[in-house]
């Protein structure tokens, strides 16, 4: 007895659209909850966080990698954003600031020293800004090459 039929979908167009929306919301809800879980556990476990977070970190990074590779392969950048160096700088700056604030709070709770927390804010912010900008520029380059290839294949057909 077959439980699932391969081939034709049993959903109409409206149901298919609703299911895609539900899957999208489910993915992003899970992604955000996993990120929040990692951050909270880092604050709770402090110095021993590395022991407890390996599994979550691997799943989190695998989901990020899957989305980046999938979007580049399909030639998708964003629903609303346009890939430009200016927008990448702004996104990287935001990522750097958020990371810097989190690292400052984390280090203050561990060491209790304001100067250590402030020093790490600057280092973490600059490192995150640079790394994020580098990854985004490489991703934008790969996206543009893929988009160009997809567009040229579409013109030939």
Tab-separated table of N, CA and C in Angstrom:
chain	number	residue	atom	x	y	z
A	1	UNK	N	0.839	-1.188	0.000
A	1	UNK	CA	0.000	0.000	0.000
A	1	UNK	C	0.881	1.248	0.000
A	2	UNK	N	0.629	2.128	-0.946
A	2	UNK	CA	1.393	3.371	-1.022
A	2	UNK	C	0.680	4.453	-0.217
A	3	UNK	N	1.476	5.146	0.604
A	3	UNK	CA	0.914	6.246	1.378
A	3	UNK	C	1.037	7.572	0.624
A	4	UNK	N	2.097	7.689	-0.154
A	4	UNK	CA	2.332	8.929	-0.876
A	4	UNK	C	2.461	8.644	-2.360
A	5	UNK	N	1.820	9.466	-3.165
A	5	UNK	CA	1.935	9.336	-4.613
A	5	UNK	C	3.039	10.272	-5.086
A	6	UNK	N	3.868	9.765	-5.958
A	6	UNK	CA	4.863	10.628	-6.583
A	6	UNK	C	4.221	11.288	-7.788
A	7	UNK	N	4.737	12.445	-8.113
A	7	UNK	CA	4.227	13.099	-9.309
A	7	UNK	C	3.316	14.255	-8.989
A	8	UNK	N	2.122	14.213	-9.506
A	8	UNK	CA	1.185	15.323	-9.424
A	8	UNK	C	0.824	15.657	-7.978
A	9	UNK	N	0.830	16.945	-7.686
A	9	UNK	CA	0.467	17.428	-6.354
A	9	UNK	C	-1.032	17.266	-6.119
A	10	UNK	N	-1.391	16.993	-4.897
A	10	UNK	CA	-2.796	16.851	-4.533
A	10	UNK	C	-3.401	18.192	-4.099
A	11	UNK	N	-2.597	19.269	-4.165
A	11	UNK	CA	-3.047	20.584	-3.713
A	11	UNK	C	-3.434	21.459	-4.897
A	12	UNK	N	-4.415	22.322	-4.681
A	12	UNK	CA	-4.713	23.304	-5.716
A	12	UNK	C	-3.731	24.471	-5.559
A	13	UNK	N	-3.822	25.456	-6.447
A	13	UNK	CA	-2.851	26.551	-6.446
A	13	UNK	C	-2.879	27.349	-5.142
A	14	UNK	N	-4.058	27.603	-4.592
A	14	UNK	CA	-4.172	28.359	-3.345
A	14	UNK	C	-3.552	27.580	-2.187
A	15	UNK	N	-3.839	26.292	-2.112
A	15	UNK	CA	-3.258	25.476	-1.050
A	15	UNK	C	-1.739	25.405	-1.180
A	16	UNK	N	-1.250	25.300	-2.407
A	16	UNK	CA	0.197	25.252	-2.648
A	16	UNK	C	0.848	26.551	-2.189
A	17	UNK	N	0.219	27.682	-2.503
A	17	UNK	CA	0.746	28.981	-2.093
A	17	UNK	C	0.730	29.104	-0.564
A	18	UNK	N	-0.358	28.688	0.063
A	18	UNK	CA	-0.436	28.747	1.526
A	18	UNK	C	0.593	27.827	2.178
A	19	UNK	N	0.807	26.649	1.608
A	19	UNK	CA	1.799	25.730	2.152
A	19	UNK	C	3.205	26.312	2.031
A	20	UNK	N	3.509	26.936	0.911
A	20	UNK	CA	4.829	27.568	0.747
A	20	UNK	C	5.036	28.696	1.759
A	21	UNK	N	3.998	29.477	1.996
A	21	UNK	CA	4.089	30.546	2.986
A	21	UNK	C	4.295	29.967	4.383
A	22	UNK	N	3.555	28.914	4.705
A	22	UNK	CA	3.676	28.249	5.996
A	22	UNK	C	5.087	27.667	6.180
A	23	UNK	N	5.611	27.028	5.142
A	23	UNK	CA	6.967	26.474	5.212
A	23	UNK	C	7.998	27.582	5.398
A	24	UNK	N	7.811	28.693	4.718
A	24	UNK	CA	8.737	29.813	4.845
A	24	UNK	C	8.719	30.375	6.263
A	25	UNK	N	7.532	30.629	6.783
A	25	UNK	CA	7.417	31.133	8.154
A	25	UNK	C	7.992	30.132	9.152
A	26	UNK	N	7.743	28.858	8.912
A	26	UNK	CA	8.271	27.822	9.795
A	26	UNK	C	9.788	27.804	9.806
A	27	UNK	N	10.386	27.936	8.617
A	27	UNK	CA	11.848	27.958	8.538
A	27	UNK	C	12.406	29.144	9.296
A	28	UNK	N	11.890	30.348	9.032
A	28	UNK	CA	12.443	31.542	9.664
A	28	UNK	C	12.165	31.581	11.165
A	29	UNK	N	11.030	31.047	11.584
A	29	UNK	CA	10.747	30.943	13.022
A	29	UNK	C	11.749	30.004	13.690
A	30	UNK	N	12.009	28.869	13.061
A	30	UNK	CA	12.981	27.914	13.598
A	30	UNK	C	14.378	28.521	13.606
A	31	UNK	N	14.749	29.203	12.548
A	31	UNK	CA	16.063	29.845	12.454
A	31	UNK	C	16.242	30.878	13.570
A	32	UNK	N	15.241	31.732	13.748
A	32	UNK	CA	15.322	32.760	14.794
A	32	UNK	C	15.340	32.157	16.191
A	33	UNK	N	14.531	31.131	16.417
A	33	UNK	CA	14.507	30.481	17.725
A	33	UNK	C	15.831	29.798	18.020
A	34	UNK	N	16.449	29.201	17.012
A	34	UNK	CA	17.744	28.556	17.199
A	34	UNK	C	18.822	29.589	17.518
A	35	UNK	N	18.811	30.714	16.816
A	35	UNK	CA	19.764	31.788	17.104
A	35	UNK	C	19.565	32.319	18.519
A	36	UNK	N	18.333	32.566	18.909
A	36	UNK	CA	18.037	33.042	20.254
A	36	UNK	C	18.464	32.021	21.301
A	37	UNK	N	18.222	30.752	21.039
A	37	UNK	CA	18.622	29.687	21.951
A	37	UNK	C	20.136	29.678	22.136
A	38	UNK	N	20.876	29.824	21.043
A	38	UNK	CA	22.339	29.859	21.130
A	38	UNK	C	22.793	31.045	21.964
A	39	UNK	N	22.215	32.210	21.724
A	39	UNK	CA	22.619	33.412	22.460
A	39	UNK	C	22.303	33.284	23.950
A	40	UNK	N	21.125	32.783	24.288
A	40	UNK	CA	20.750	32.638	25.692
A	40	UNK	C	21.648	31.621	26.382
A	41	UNK	N	21.931	30.508	25.707
A	41	UNK	CA	22.803	29.508	26.314
A	41	UNK	C	24.221	30.040	26.507
A	42	UNK	N	24.677	30.895	25.587
A	42	UNK	CA	26.001	31.505	25.779
A	42	UNK	C	26.017	32.360	27.033
A	43	UNK	N	24.920	33.063	27.288
A	43	UNK	CA	24.852	33.890	28.492
A	43	UNK	C	24.717	33.042	29.753
A	44	UNK	N	24.022	31.930	29.668
A	44	UNK	CA	23.819	31.075	30.843
A	44	UNK	C	25.085	30.297	31.173
A	45	UNK	N	25.661	29.629	30.158
A	45	UNK	CA	26.803	28.752	30.405
A	45	UNK	C	28.135	29.482	30.411
A	46	UNK	N	28.148	30.703	29.912
A	46	UNK	CA	29.329	31.561	29.872
A	46	UNK	C	30.541	30.841	29.301
A	47	UNK	N	31.534	30.559	30.112
A	47	UNK	CA	32.790	30.012	29.604
A	47	UNK	C	32.665	28.579	29.092
A	48	UNK	N	31.704	27.815	29.577
A	48	UNK	CA	31.530	26.433	29.127
A	48	UNK	C	30.581	26.322	27.932
A	49	UNK	N	30.171	27.431	27.359
A	49	UNK	CA	29.181	27.413	26.279
A	49	UNK	C	29.629	26.561	25.104
A	50	UNK	N	30.911	26.562	24.806
A	50	UNK	CA	31.419	25.783	23.677
A	50	UNK	C	31.125	24.299	23.790
A	51	UNK	N	31.102	23.789	25.000
A	51	UNK	CA	30.830	22.364	25.208
A	51	UNK	C	29.394	22.011	24.840
A	52	UNK	N	28.478	22.903	25.115
A	52	UNK	CA	27.061	22.599	24.994
A	52	UNK	C	26.432	23.017	23.668
A	53	UNK	N	27.086	23.878	22.926
A	53	UNK	CA	26.446	24.477	21.754
A	53	UNK	C	26.902	23.928	20.414
A	54	UNK	N	27.732	22.914	20.405
A	54	UNK	CA	28.262	22.423	19.128
A	54	UNK	C	27.149	21.951	18.192
A	55	UNK	N	26.224	21.183	18.705
A	55	UNK	CA	25.142	20.675	17.861
A	55	UNK	C	24.283	21.778	17.283
A	56	UNK	N	23.853	22.692	18.132
A	56	UNK	CA	23.029	23.810	17.656
A	56	UNK	C	23.776	24.657	16.642
A	57	UNK	N	25.061	24.888	16.904
A	57	UNK	CA	25.860	25.721	16.011
A	57	UNK	C	25.987	25.061	14.634
A	58	UNK	N	26.205	23.745	14.613
A	58	UNK	CA	26.321	23.029	13.340
A	58	UNK	C	25.009	23.112	12.560
A	59	UNK	N	23.884	22.889	13.232
A	59	UNK	CA	22.578	22.959	12.563
A	59	UNK	C	22.309	24.377	12.058
A	60	UNK	N	22.617	25.372	12.870
A	60	UNK	CA	22.400	26.763	12.504
A	60	UNK	C	23.225	27.139	11.272
A	61	UNK	N	24.501	26.793	11.281
A	61	UNK	CA	25.360	27.140	10.158
A	61	UNK	C	25.001	26.340	8.910
A	62	UNK	N	24.579	25.090	9.072
A	62	UNK	CA	24.163	24.284	7.919
A	62	UNK	C	22.925	24.891	7.261
A	63	UNK	N	21.977	25.377	8.069
A	63	UNK	CA	20.780	26.001	7.490
A	63	UNK	C	21.136	27.297	6.761
A	64	UNK	N	22.083	28.059	7.306
A	64	UNK	CA	22.531	29.280	6.633
A	64	UNK	C	23.207	28.958	5.312
A	65	UNK	N	24.086	27.969	5.323
A	65	UNK	CA	24.796	27.570	4.121
A	65	UNK	C	23.821	27.058	3.059
A	66	UNK	N	22.849	26.271	3.488
A	66	UNK	CA	21.834	25.748	2.570
A	66	UNK	C	21.086	26.895	1.892
A	67	UNK	N	20.676	27.890	2.644
A	67	UNK	CA	19.924	29.015	2.072
A	67	UNK	C	20.784	29.836	1.119
A	68	UNK	N	22.030	30.100	1.493
A	68	UNK	CA	22.903	30.904	0.626
A	68	UNK	C	23.162	30.180	-0.684
A	69	UNK	N	23.546	28.901	-0.597
A	69	UNK	CA	23.828	28.130	-1.810
A	69	UNK	C	22.564	27.999	-2.666
A	70	UNK	N	21.434	27.723	-2.036
A	70	UNK	CA	20.177	27.591	-2.773
A	70	UNK	C	19.779	28.866	-3.477
A	71	UNK	N	19.902	29.986	-2.803
A	71	UNK	CA	19.518	31.261	-3.417
A	71	UNK	C	20.450	31.639	-4.560
A	72	UNK	N	21.754	31.436	-4.371
A	72	UNK	CA	22.697	31.750	-5.450
A	72	UNK	C	22.442	30.833	-6.648
A	73	UNK	N	22.218	29.550	-6.400
A	73	UNK	CA	21.978	28.581	-7.479
A	73	UNK	C	20.727	28.945	-8.289
A	74	UNK	N	19.708	29.459	-7.604
A	74	UNK	CA	18.468	29.824	-8.282
A	74	UNK	C	18.476	31.262	-8.803
A	75	UNK	N	19.554	32.001	-8.521
A	75	UNK	CA	19.644	33.378	-8.991
A	75	UNK	C	18.730	34.327	-8.250
A	76	UNK	N	18.571	34.092	-6.950
A	76	UNK	CA	17.690	34.926	-6.120
A	76	UNK	C	18.551	35.683	-5.112
A	77	UNK	N	18.366	37.000	-5.049
A	77	UNK	CA	19.091	37.775	-4.038
A	77	UNK	C	18.185	38.084	-2.854
A	78	UNK	N	17.063	38.732	-3.125
A	78	UNK	CA	16.152	39.127	-2.049
A	78	UNK	C	14.822	39.525	-2.683
A	79	UNK	N	13.782	39.509	-1.885
A	79	UNK	CA	12.490	39.977	-2.395
A	79	UNK	C	12.496	41.482	-2.614
A	80	UNK	N	13.119	42.203	-1.710
A	80	UNK	CA	13.024	43.657	-1.742
A	80	UNK	C	14.361	44.365	-1.961
A	81	UNK	N	15.454	43.718	-1.612
A	81	UNK	CA	16.757	44.373	-1.676
A	81	UNK	C	17.430	44.255	-3.029
A	82	UNK	N	18.275	45.221	-3.317
A	82	UNK	CA	19.064	45.223	-4.539
A	82	UNK	C	20.523	45.056	-4.123
A	83	UNK	N	21.236	44.111	-4.735
A	83	UNK	CA	22.623	43.897	-4.341
A	83	UNK	C	23.528	45.025	-4.824
A	84	UNK	N	23.945	45.870	-3.895
A	84	UNK	CA	24.882	46.940	-4.209
A	84	UNK	C	25.886	47.030	-3.069
A	85	UNK	N	27.034	47.603	-3.343
A	85	UNK	CA	28.066	47.692	-2.318
A	85	UNK	C	27.586	48.529	-1.125
A	86	UNK	N	26.809	49.561	-1.405
A	86	UNK	CA	26.291	50.418	-0.332
A	86	UNK	C	25.369	49.624	0.606
A	87	UNK	N	24.464	48.841	0.039
A	87	UNK	CA	23.552	48.062	0.886
A	87	UNK	C	24.318	46.992	1.665
A	88	UNK	N	25.348	46.398	1.046
A	88	UNK	CA	26.154	45.407	1.746
A	88	UNK	C	26.914	46.033	2.909
A	89	UNK	N	27.402	47.240	2.728
A	89	UNK	CA	28.096	47.952	3.816
A	89	UNK	C	27.137	48.232	4.975
A	90	UNK	N	25.921	48.646	4.656
A	90	UNK	CA	24.940	48.927	5.712
A	90	UNK	C	24.562	47.660	6.478
A	91	UNK	N	24.357	46.561	5.772
A	91	UNK	CA	24.029	45.296	6.422
A	91	UNK	C	25.191	44.845	7.303
A	92	UNK	N	26.411	44.972	6.793
A	92	UNK	CA	27.595	44.573	7.558
A	92	UNK	C	27.773	45.446	8.790
A	93	UNK	N	27.511	46.736	8.651
A	93	UNK	CA	27.608	47.647	9.785
A	93	UNK	C	26.599	47.277	10.866
A	94	UNK	N	25.387	46.987	10.463
A	94	UNK	CA	24.356	46.562	11.412
A	94	UNK	C	24.769	45.260	12.113
A	95	UNK	N	25.270	44.304	11.345
A	95	UNK	CA	25.722	43.036	11.929
A	95	UNK	C	26.855	43.273	12.918
A	96	UNK	N	27.779	44.158	12.563
A	96	UNK	CA	28.898	44.477	13.454
A	96	UNK	C	28.431	45.115	14.755
A	97	UNK	N	27.476	46.039	14.660
A	97	UNK	CA	26.971	46.707	15.861
A	97	UNK	C	26.224	45.743	16.779
A	98	UNK	N	25.371	44.924	16.199
A	98	UNK	CA	24.612	43.957	17.001
A	98	UNK	C	25.560	42.969	17.674
A	99	UNK	N	26.529	42.478	16.919
A	99	UNK	CA	27.509	41.551	17.489
A	99	UNK	C	28.311	42.220	18.589
A	100	UNK	N	28.745	43.450	18.362
A	100	UNK	CA	29.518	44.178	19.365
A	100	UNK	C	28.752	44.351	20.668
A	101	UNK	N	27.482	44.682	20.564
A	101	UNK	CA	26.654	44.853	21.768
A	101	UNK	C	26.505	43.527	22.499
A	102	UNK	N	26.233	42.456	21.754
A	102	UNK	CA	26.083	41.141	22.393
A	102	UNK	C	27.387	40.710	23.065
A	103	UNK	N	28.517	40.897	22.370
A	103	UNK	CA	29.811	40.503	22.936
A	103	UNK	C	30.131	41.340	24.176
A	104	UNK	N	29.780	42.614	24.168
A	104	UNK	CA	30.032	43.462	25.337
A	104	UNK	C	29.249	42.969	26.545
A	105	UNK	N	27.978	42.682	26.352
A	105	UNK	CA	27.147	42.178	27.455
A	105	UNK	C	27.688	40.838	27.941
A	106	UNK	N	28.028	39.965	27.009
A	106	UNK	CA	28.556	38.638	27.338
A	106	UNK	C	29.851	38.754	28.155
A	107	UNK	N	30.790	39.583	27.682
A	107	UNK	CA	32.063	39.740	28.398
A	107	UNK	C	31.891	40.443	29.734
A	108	UNK	N	30.972	41.379	29.828
A	108	UNK	CA	30.733	42.038	31.105
A	108	UNK	C	30.188	41.037	32.127
A	109	UNK	N	29.277	40.156	31.680
A	109	UNK	CA	28.733	39.153	32.595
A	109	UNK	C	29.783	38.131	33.016
A	110	UNK	N	30.723	37.806	32.139
A	110	UNK	CA	31.760	36.837	32.484
A	110	UNK	C	32.838	37.470	33.355
A	111	UNK	N	33.388	38.602	32.920
A	111	UNK	CA	34.541	39.193	33.604
A	111	UNK	C	34.171	40.302	34.583
A	112	UNK	N	33.034	40.926	34.396
A	112	UNK	CA	32.604	41.993	35.302
A	112	UNK	C	33.412	43.271	35.153
A	113	UNK	N	34.155	43.400	34.077
A	113	UNK	CA	35.022	44.561	33.861
A	113	UNK	C	34.505	45.366	32.671
A	114	UNK	N	34.224	46.634	32.899
A	114	UNK	CA	33.686	47.491	31.853
A	114	UNK	C	34.717	47.731	30.752
A	115	UNK	N	35.984	47.924	31.104
A	115	UNK	CA	37.013	48.187	30.097
A	115	UNK	C	37.207	46.996	29.156
A	116	UNK	N	37.195	45.797	29.702
A	116	UNK	CA	37.312	44.599	28.870
A	116	UNK	C	36.118	44.516	27.924
A	117	UNK	N	34.946	44.794	28.446
A	117	UNK	CA	33.730	44.746	27.624
A	117	UNK	C	33.800	45.766	26.493
A	118	UNK	N	34.253	46.980	26.789
A	118	UNK	CA	34.341	48.022	25.758
A	118	UNK	C	35.394	47.701	24.705
A	119	UNK	N	36.520	47.144	25.134
A	119	UNK	CA	37.572	46.782	24.180
A	119	UNK	C	37.087	45.688	23.236
A	120	UNK	N	36.355	44.744	23.772
A	120	UNK	CA	35.882	43.658	22.926
A	120	UNK	C	34.764	44.116	21.986
A	121	UNK	N	34.031	45.147	22.385
A	121	UNK	CA	32.996	45.692	21.493
A	121	UNK	C	33.634	46.158	20.200
A	122	UNK	N	34.705	46.916	20.313
A	122	UNK	CA	35.363	47.467	19.127
A	122	UNK	C	35.933	46.344	18.264
A	123	UNK	N	36.645	45.409	18.890
A	123	UNK	CA	37.249	44.314	18.133
A	123	UNK	C	36.185	43.429	17.477
A	124	UNK	N	35.174	43.062	18.245
A	124	UNK	CA	34.120	42.193	17.701
A	124	UNK	C	33.355	42.899	16.584
A	125	UNK	N	33.065	44.171	16.771
A	125	UNK	CA	32.330	44.923	15.751
A	125	UNK	C	33.124	45.022	14.455
A	126	UNK	N	34.405	45.368	14.563
A	126	UNK	CA	35.230	45.493	13.362
A	126	UNK	C	35.420	44.146	12.660
A	127	UNK	N	35.674	43.102	13.437
A	127	UNK	CA	35.857	41.769	12.858
A	127	UNK	C	34.580	41.309	12.164
A	128	UNK	N	33.445	41.468	12.836
A	128	UNK	CA	32.175	41.035	12.246
A	128	UNK	C	31.850	41.852	11.005
A	129	UNK	N	32.074	43.165	11.061
A	129	UNK	CA	31.838	44.018	9.901
A	129	UNK	C	32.665	43.538	8.713
A	130	UNK	N	33.956	43.327	8.929
A	130	UNK	CA	34.842	42.905	7.842
A	130	UNK	C	34.487	41.539	7.287
A	131	UNK	N	34.247	40.589	8.172
A	131	UNK	CA	33.916	39.238	7.740
A	131	UNK	C	32.575	39.211	7.004
A	132	UNK	N	31.596	39.897	7.553
A	132	UNK	CA	30.267	39.943	6.931
A	132	UNK	C	30.343	40.608	5.554
A	133	UNK	N	31.084	41.708	5.457
A	133	UNK	CA	31.221	42.401	4.178
A	133	UNK	C	31.907	41.507	3.150
A	134	UNK	N	32.949	40.814	3.563
A	134	UNK	CA	33.654	39.906	2.663
A	134	UNK	C	32.729	38.803	2.144
A	135	UNK	N	32.004	38.171	3.045
A	135	UNK	CA	31.090	37.087	2.645
A	135	UNK	C	29.989	37.620	1.735
A	136	UNK	N	29.453	38.791	2.047
A	136	UNK	CA	28.391	39.356	1.212
A	136	UNK	C	28.888	39.765	-0.174
A	137	UNK	N	30.096	40.301	-0.241
A	137	UNK	CA	30.645	40.696	-1.547
A	137	UNK	C	30.892	39.453	-2.403
A	138	UNK	N	31.439	38.400	-1.804
A	138	UNK	CA	31.650	37.150	-2.542
A	138	UNK	C	30.306	36.571	-2.984
A	139	UNK	N	29.309	36.598	-2.097
A	139	UNK	CA	27.976	36.090	-2.442
A	139	UNK	C	27.354	36.919	-3.560
A	140	UNK	N	27.509	38.236	-3.496
A	140	UNK	CA	26.952	39.101	-4.531
A	140	UNK	C	27.613	38.820	-5.878
A	141	UNK	N	28.905	38.599	-5.856
A	141	UNK	CA	29.618	38.288	-7.091
A	141	UNK	C	29.127	36.970	-7.685
A	142	UNK	N	28.997	35.948	-6.845
A	142	UNK	CA	28.489	34.652	-7.310
A	142	UNK	C	27.054	34.785	-7.812
A	143	UNK	N	26.238	35.562	-7.106
A	143	UNK	CA	24.850	35.786	-7.522
A	143	UNK	C	24.793	36.451	-8.889
A	144	UNK	N	25.586	37.487	-9.087
A	144	UNK	CA	25.540	38.222	-10.355
A	144	UNK	C	25.995	37.338	-11.518
A	145	UNK	N	27.027	36.522	-11.298
A	145	UNK	CA	27.469	35.606	-12.351
A	145	UNK	C	26.365	34.597	-12.679
A	146	UNK	N	25.753	34.044	-11.639
A	146	UNK	CA	24.696	33.056	-11.845
A	146	UNK	C	23.481	33.684	-12.523
A	147	UNK	N	23.120	34.895	-12.085
A	147	UNK	CA	21.973	35.592	-12.667
A	147	UNK	C	22.211	35.857	-14.156
A	148	UNK	N	23.447	36.251	-14.482
A	148	UNK	CA	23.797	36.522	-15.865
A	148	UNK	C	23.695	35.240	-16.695
A	149	UNK	N	24.171	34.114	-16.133
A	149	UNK	CA	24.095	32.840	-16.841
A	149	UNK	C	22.638	32.413	-17.034
A	150	UNK	N	21.827	32.554	-15.995
A	150	UNK	CA	20.407	32.191	-16.105
A	150	UNK	C	19.680	33.058	-17.120
A	151	UNK	N	20.005	34.353	-17.135
A	151	UNK	CA	19.380	35.261	-18.091
A	151	UNK	C	19.779	34.936	-19.524
A	152	UNK	N	21.052	34.586	-19.715
A	152	UNK	CA	21.498	34.250	-21.080
A	152	UNK	C	20.890	32.923	-21.536
A	153	UNK	N	20.711	31.963	-20.639
A	153	UNK	CA	20.051	30.707	-20.986
A	153	UNK	C	18.581	30.944	-21.340
A	154	UNK	N	17.950	31.872	-20.631
A	154	UNK	CA	16.543	32.199	-20.896
A	154	UNK	C	16.375	32.858	-22.256
A	155	UNK	N	17.354	33.694	-22.654
A	155	UNK	CA	17.297	34.370	-23.953
A	155	UNK	C	17.461	33.392	-25.096
A	156	UNK	N	18.302	32.365	-24.892
A	156	UNK	CA	18.547	31.382	-25.939
A	156	UNK	C	17.315	30.544	-26.220
A	157	UNK	N	16.539	30.260	-25.186
A	157	UNK	CA	15.322	29.456	-25.347
A	157	UNK	C	14.250	30.329	-25.899
